[in-house]
PDB file of C-alpha atoms in Angstrom:
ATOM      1  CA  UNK V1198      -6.669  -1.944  14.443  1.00 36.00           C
ATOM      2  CA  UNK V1199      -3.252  -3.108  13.521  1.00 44.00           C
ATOM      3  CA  UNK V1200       0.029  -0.707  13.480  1.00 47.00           C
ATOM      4  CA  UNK V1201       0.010   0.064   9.883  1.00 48.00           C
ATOM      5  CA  UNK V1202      -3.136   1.089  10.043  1.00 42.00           C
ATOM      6  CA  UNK V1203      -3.183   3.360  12.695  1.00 39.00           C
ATOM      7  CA  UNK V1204      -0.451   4.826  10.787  1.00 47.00           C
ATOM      8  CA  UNK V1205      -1.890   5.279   7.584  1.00 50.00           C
ATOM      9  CA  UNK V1206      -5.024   6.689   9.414  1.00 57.00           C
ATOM     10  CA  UNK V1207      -8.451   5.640   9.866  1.00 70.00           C
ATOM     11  CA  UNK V1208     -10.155   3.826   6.806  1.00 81.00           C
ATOM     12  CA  UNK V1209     -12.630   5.505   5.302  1.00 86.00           C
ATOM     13  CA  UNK V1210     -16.220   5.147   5.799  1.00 93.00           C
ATOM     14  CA  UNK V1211     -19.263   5.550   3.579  1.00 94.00           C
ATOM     15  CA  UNK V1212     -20.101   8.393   5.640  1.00 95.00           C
ATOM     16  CA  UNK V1213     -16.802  10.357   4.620  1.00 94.00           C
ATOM     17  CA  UNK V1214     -17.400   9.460   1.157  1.00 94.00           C
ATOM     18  CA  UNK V1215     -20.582  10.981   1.280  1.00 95.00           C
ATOM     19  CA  UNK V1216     -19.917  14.042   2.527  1.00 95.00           C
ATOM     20  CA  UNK V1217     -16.539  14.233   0.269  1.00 94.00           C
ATOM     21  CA  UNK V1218     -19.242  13.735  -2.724  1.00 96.00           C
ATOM     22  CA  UNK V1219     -21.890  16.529  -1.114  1.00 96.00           C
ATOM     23  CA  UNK V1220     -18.542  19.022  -0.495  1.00 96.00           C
ATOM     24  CA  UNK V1221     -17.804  18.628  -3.928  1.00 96.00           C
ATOM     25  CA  UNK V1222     -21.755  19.260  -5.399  1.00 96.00           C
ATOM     26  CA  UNK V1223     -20.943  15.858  -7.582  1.00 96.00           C
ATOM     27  CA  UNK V1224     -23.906  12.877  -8.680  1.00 96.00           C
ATOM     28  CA  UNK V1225     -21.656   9.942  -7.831  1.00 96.00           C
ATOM     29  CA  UNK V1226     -22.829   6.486  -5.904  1.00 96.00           C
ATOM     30  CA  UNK V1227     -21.245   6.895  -2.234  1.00 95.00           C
ATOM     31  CA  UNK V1228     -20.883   3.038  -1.537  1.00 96.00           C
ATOM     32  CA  UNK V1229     -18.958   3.134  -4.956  1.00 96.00           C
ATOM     33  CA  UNK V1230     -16.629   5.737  -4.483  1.00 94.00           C
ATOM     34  CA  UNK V1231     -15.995   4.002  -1.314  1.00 95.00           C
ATOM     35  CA  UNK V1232     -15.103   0.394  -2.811  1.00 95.00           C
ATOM     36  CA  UNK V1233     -12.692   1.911  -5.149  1.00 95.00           C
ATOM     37  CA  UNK V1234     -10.957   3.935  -2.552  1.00 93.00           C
ATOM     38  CA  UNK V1235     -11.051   0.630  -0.391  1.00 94.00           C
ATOM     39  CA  UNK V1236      -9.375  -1.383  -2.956  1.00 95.00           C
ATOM     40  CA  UNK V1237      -7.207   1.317  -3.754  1.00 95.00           C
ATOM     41  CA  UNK V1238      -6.112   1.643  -0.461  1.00 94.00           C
ATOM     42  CA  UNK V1239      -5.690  -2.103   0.200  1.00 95.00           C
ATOM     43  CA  UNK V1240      -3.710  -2.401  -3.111  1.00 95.00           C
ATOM     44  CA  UNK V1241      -0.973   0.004  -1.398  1.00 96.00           C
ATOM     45  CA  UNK V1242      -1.269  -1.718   1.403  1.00 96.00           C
ATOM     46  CA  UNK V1243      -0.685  -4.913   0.079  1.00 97.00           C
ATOM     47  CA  UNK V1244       2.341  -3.712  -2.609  1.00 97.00           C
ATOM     48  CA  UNK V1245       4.239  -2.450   0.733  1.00 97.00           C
ATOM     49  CA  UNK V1246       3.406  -6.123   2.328  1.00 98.00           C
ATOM     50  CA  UNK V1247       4.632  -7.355  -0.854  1.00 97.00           C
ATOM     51  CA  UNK V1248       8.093  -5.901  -0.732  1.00 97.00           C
ATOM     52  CA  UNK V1249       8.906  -7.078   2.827  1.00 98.00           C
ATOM     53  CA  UNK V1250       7.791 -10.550   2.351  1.00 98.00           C
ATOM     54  CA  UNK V1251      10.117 -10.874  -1.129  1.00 98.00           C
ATOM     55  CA  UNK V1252      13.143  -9.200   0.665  1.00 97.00           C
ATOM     56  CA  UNK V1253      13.138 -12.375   3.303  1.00 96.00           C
ATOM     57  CA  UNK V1254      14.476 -14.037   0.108  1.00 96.00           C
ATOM     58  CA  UNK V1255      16.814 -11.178  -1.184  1.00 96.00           C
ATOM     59  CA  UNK V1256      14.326 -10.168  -4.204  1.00 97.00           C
ATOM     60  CA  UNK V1257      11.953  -7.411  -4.648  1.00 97.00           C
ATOM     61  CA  UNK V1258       8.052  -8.201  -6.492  1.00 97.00           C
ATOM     62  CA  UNK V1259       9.429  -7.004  -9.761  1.00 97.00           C
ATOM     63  CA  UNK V1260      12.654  -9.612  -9.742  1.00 98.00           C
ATOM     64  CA  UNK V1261      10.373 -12.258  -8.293  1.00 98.00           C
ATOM     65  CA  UNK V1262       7.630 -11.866 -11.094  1.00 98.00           C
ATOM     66  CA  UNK V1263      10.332 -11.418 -13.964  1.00 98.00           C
ATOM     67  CA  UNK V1264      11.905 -15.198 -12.455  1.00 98.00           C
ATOM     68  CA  UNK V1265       8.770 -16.528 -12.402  1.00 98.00           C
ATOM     69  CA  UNK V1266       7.646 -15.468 -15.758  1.00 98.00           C
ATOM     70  CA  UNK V1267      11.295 -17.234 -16.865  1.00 98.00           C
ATOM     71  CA  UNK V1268      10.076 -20.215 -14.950  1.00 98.00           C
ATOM     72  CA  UNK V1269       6.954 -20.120 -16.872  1.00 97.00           C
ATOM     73  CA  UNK V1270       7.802 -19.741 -20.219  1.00 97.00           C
ATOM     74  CA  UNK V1271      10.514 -22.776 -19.941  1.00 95.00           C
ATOM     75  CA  UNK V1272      13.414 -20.653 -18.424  1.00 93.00           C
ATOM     76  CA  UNK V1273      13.931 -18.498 -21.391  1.00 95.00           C
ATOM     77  CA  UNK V1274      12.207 -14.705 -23.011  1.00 96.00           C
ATOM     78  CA  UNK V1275      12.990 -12.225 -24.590  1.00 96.00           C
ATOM     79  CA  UNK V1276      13.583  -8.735 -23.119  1.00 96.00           C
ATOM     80  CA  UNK V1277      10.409  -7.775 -25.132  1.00 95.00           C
ATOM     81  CA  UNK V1278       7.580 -10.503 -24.313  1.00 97.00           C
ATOM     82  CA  UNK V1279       8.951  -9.962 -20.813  1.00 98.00           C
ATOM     83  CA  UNK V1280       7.867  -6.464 -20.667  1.00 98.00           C
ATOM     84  CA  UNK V1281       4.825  -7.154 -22.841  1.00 97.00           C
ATOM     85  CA  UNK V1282       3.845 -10.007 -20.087  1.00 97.00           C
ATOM     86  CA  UNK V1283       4.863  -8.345 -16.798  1.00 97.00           C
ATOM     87  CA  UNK V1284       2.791  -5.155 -18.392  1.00 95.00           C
ATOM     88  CA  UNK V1285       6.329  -2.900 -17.605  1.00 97.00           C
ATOM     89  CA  UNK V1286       8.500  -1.187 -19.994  1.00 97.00           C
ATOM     90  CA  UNK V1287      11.601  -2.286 -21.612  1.00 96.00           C
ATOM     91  CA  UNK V1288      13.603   0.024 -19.775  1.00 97.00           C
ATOM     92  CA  UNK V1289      12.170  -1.321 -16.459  1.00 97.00           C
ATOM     93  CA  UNK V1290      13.304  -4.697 -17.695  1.00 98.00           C
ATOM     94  CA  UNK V1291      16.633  -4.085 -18.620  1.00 97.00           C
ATOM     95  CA  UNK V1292      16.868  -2.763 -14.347  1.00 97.00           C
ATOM     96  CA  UNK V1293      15.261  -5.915 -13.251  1.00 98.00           C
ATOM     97  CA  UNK V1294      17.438  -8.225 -15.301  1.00 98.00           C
ATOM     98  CA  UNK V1295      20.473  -6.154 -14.643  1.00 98.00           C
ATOM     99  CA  UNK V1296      20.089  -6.850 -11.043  1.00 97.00           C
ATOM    100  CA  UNK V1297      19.110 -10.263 -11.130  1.00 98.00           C
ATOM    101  CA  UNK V1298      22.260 -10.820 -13.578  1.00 98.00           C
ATOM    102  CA  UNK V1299      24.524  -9.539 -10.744  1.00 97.00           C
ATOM    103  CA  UNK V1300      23.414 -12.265  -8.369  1.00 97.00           C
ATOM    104  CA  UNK V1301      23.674 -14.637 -10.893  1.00 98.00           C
ATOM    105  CA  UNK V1302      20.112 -15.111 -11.088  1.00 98.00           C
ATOM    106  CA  UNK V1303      19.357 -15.169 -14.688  1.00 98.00           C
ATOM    107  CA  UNK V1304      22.014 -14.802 -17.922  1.00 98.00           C
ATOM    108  CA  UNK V1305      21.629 -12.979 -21.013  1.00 96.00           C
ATOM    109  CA  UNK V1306      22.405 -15.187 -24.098  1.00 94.00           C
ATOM    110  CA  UNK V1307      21.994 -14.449 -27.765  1.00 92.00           C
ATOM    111  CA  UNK V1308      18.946 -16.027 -29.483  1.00 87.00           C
ATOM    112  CA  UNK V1309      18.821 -19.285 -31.123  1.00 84.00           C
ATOM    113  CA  UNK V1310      16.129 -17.870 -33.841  1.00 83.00           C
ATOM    114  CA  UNK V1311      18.097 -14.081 -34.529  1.00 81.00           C
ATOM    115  CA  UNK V1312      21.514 -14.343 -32.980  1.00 81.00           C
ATOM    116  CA  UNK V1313      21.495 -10.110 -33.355  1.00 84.00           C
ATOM    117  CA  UNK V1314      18.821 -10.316 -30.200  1.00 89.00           C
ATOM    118  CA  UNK V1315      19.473 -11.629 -26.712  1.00 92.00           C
ATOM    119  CA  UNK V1316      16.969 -13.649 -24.951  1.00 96.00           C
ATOM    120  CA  UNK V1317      17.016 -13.812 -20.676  1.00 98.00           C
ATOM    121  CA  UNK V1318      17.497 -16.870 -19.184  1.00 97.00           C
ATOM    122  CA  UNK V1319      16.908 -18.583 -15.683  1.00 98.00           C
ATOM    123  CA  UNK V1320      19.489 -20.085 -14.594  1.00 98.00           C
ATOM    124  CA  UNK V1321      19.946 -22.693 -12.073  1.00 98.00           C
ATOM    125  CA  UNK V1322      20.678 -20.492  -9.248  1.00 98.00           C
ATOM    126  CA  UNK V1323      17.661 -18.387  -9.856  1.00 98.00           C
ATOM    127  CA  UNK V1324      15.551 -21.798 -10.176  1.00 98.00           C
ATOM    128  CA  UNK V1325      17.070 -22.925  -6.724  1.00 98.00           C
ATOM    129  CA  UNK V1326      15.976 -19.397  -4.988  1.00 98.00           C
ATOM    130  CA  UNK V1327      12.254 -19.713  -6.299  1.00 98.00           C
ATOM    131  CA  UNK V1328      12.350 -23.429  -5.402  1.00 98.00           C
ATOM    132  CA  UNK V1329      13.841 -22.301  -1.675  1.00 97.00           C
ATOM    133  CA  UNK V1330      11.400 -20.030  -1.309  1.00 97.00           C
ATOM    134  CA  UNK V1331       8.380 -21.387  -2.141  1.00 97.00           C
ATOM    135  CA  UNK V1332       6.839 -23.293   1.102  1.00 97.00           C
ATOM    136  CA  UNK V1333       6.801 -20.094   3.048  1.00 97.00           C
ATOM    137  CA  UNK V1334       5.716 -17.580  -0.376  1.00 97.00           C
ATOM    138  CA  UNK V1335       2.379 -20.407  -1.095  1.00 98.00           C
ATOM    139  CA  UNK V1336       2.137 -20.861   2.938  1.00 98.00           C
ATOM    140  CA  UNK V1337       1.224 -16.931   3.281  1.00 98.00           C
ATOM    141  CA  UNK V1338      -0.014 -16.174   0.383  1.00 98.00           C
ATOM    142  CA  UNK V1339      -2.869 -18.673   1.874  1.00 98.00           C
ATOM    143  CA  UNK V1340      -2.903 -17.236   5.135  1.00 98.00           C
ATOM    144  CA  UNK V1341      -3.334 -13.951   3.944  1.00 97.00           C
ATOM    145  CA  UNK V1342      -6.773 -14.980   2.630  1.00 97.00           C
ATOM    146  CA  UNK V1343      -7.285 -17.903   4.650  1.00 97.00           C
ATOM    147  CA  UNK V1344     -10.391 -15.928   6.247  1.00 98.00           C
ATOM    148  CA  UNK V1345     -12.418 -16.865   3.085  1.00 98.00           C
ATOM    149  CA  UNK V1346     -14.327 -19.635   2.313  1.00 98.00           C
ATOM    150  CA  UNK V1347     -13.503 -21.965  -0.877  1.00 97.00           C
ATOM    151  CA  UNK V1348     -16.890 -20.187  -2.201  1.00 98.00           C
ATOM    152  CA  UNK V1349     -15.870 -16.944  -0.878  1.00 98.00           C
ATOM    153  CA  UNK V1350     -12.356 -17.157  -2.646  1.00 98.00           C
ATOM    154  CA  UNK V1351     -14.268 -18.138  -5.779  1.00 98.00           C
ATOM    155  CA  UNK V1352     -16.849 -15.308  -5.463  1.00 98.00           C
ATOM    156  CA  UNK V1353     -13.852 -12.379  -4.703  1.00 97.00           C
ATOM    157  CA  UNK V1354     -11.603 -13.968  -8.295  1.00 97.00           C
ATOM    158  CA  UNK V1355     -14.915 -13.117  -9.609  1.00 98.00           C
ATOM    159  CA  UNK V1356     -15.408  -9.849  -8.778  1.00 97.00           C
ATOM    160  CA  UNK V1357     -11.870  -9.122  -8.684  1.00 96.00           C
ATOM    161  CA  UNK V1358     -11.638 -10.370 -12.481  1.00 97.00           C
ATOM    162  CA  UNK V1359     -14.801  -7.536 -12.993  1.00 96.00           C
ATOM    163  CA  UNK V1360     -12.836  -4.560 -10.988  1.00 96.00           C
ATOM    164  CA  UNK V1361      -9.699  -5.334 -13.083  1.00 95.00           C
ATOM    165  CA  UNK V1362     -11.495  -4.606 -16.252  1.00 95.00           C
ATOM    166  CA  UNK V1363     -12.705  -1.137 -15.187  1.00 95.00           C
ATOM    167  CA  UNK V1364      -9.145   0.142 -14.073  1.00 94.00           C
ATOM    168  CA  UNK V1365      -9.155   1.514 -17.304  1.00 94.00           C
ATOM    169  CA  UNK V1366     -11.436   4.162 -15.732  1.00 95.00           C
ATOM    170  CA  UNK V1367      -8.688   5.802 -14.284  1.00 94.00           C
ATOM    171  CA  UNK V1368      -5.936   6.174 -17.204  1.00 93.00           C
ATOM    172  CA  UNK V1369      -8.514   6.805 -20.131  1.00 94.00           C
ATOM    173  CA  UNK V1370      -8.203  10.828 -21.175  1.00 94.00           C
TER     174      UNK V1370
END
């Protein structure tokens, strides 16, 4: 059992989640409850892992996924599509690109199309620190699942794809 997880306490077990189900008097599938708390648990897990592997290059997950979204959409967005795409609110990008503008990461320009509206731009700088970075980001990223088997891999983007749709589940009144 690693560190962290001797931290965060024993994972649970379908035998906890059955008797968490009984205490309760509830009809729900134990093994079920169980993989969602799993993944739930491993998604914390792995958004704390997240954080200390983007600080190694002075950038937190948001900044890093607003630079690469620049990167991806030819170095330029709008503050809008940027939220839309990143699924955050505008507010949250105006914090991320306020940062990223102090390290001279990305600019804010006015629009070619509406000159009242700014777009965000990558600029070189922020290109060079995703270039920099990028052995060691694809290096673990495939170490962290290098366990798996090109069929496994194939098989989890599968049911990962299926999960993802029912997160809905848990924010629907």
């Amino acid at each position: 059992m690693s560190t962290e997880e001797r931290q965060s306490g024993a994972t649970p077990s379908l035998d906890q989640a059955r008797r968490q189900i009984e205490r309760y008097g509830i009809d729900a599938d134990p093994q079920a409850v169980l993989v969602a708390v799993r993944l739930m648990e491993a998604g914390a897990r792995l958004d704390r892992a997240s954080e200390v592997h983007f600080a190694r290059s002075g950038l937190s997950t948001g900044r890093y996924r607003l630079l690469v979204d620049l990167e991806d959409a030819d170095g330029e967005k709008s503050p809008s599509a940027l939220a839309r795409s990143l699924g955050v609110s505008r507010a949250t990008v105006t914090g991320l690109v306020d940062g990223l503008e102090r390290e001279g990461l990305v600019a804010r320009r006015a629009s070619v199309e509406d000159r009242r509206a700014s777009v965000i731009v990558l600029t070189a700088r922020g290109a060079r620190r995703l270039h920099n970075m990028a052995a060691d980001h694809f290096a673990r990223l495939q170490s962290m699942v290098g366990g798996l088997t090109t069929e496994e891999r194939g098989l989890f983007l599968d049911l990962l794809e299926r999960v993802t749709r029912g997160i809905g589940a848990l924010t629907e009144p």
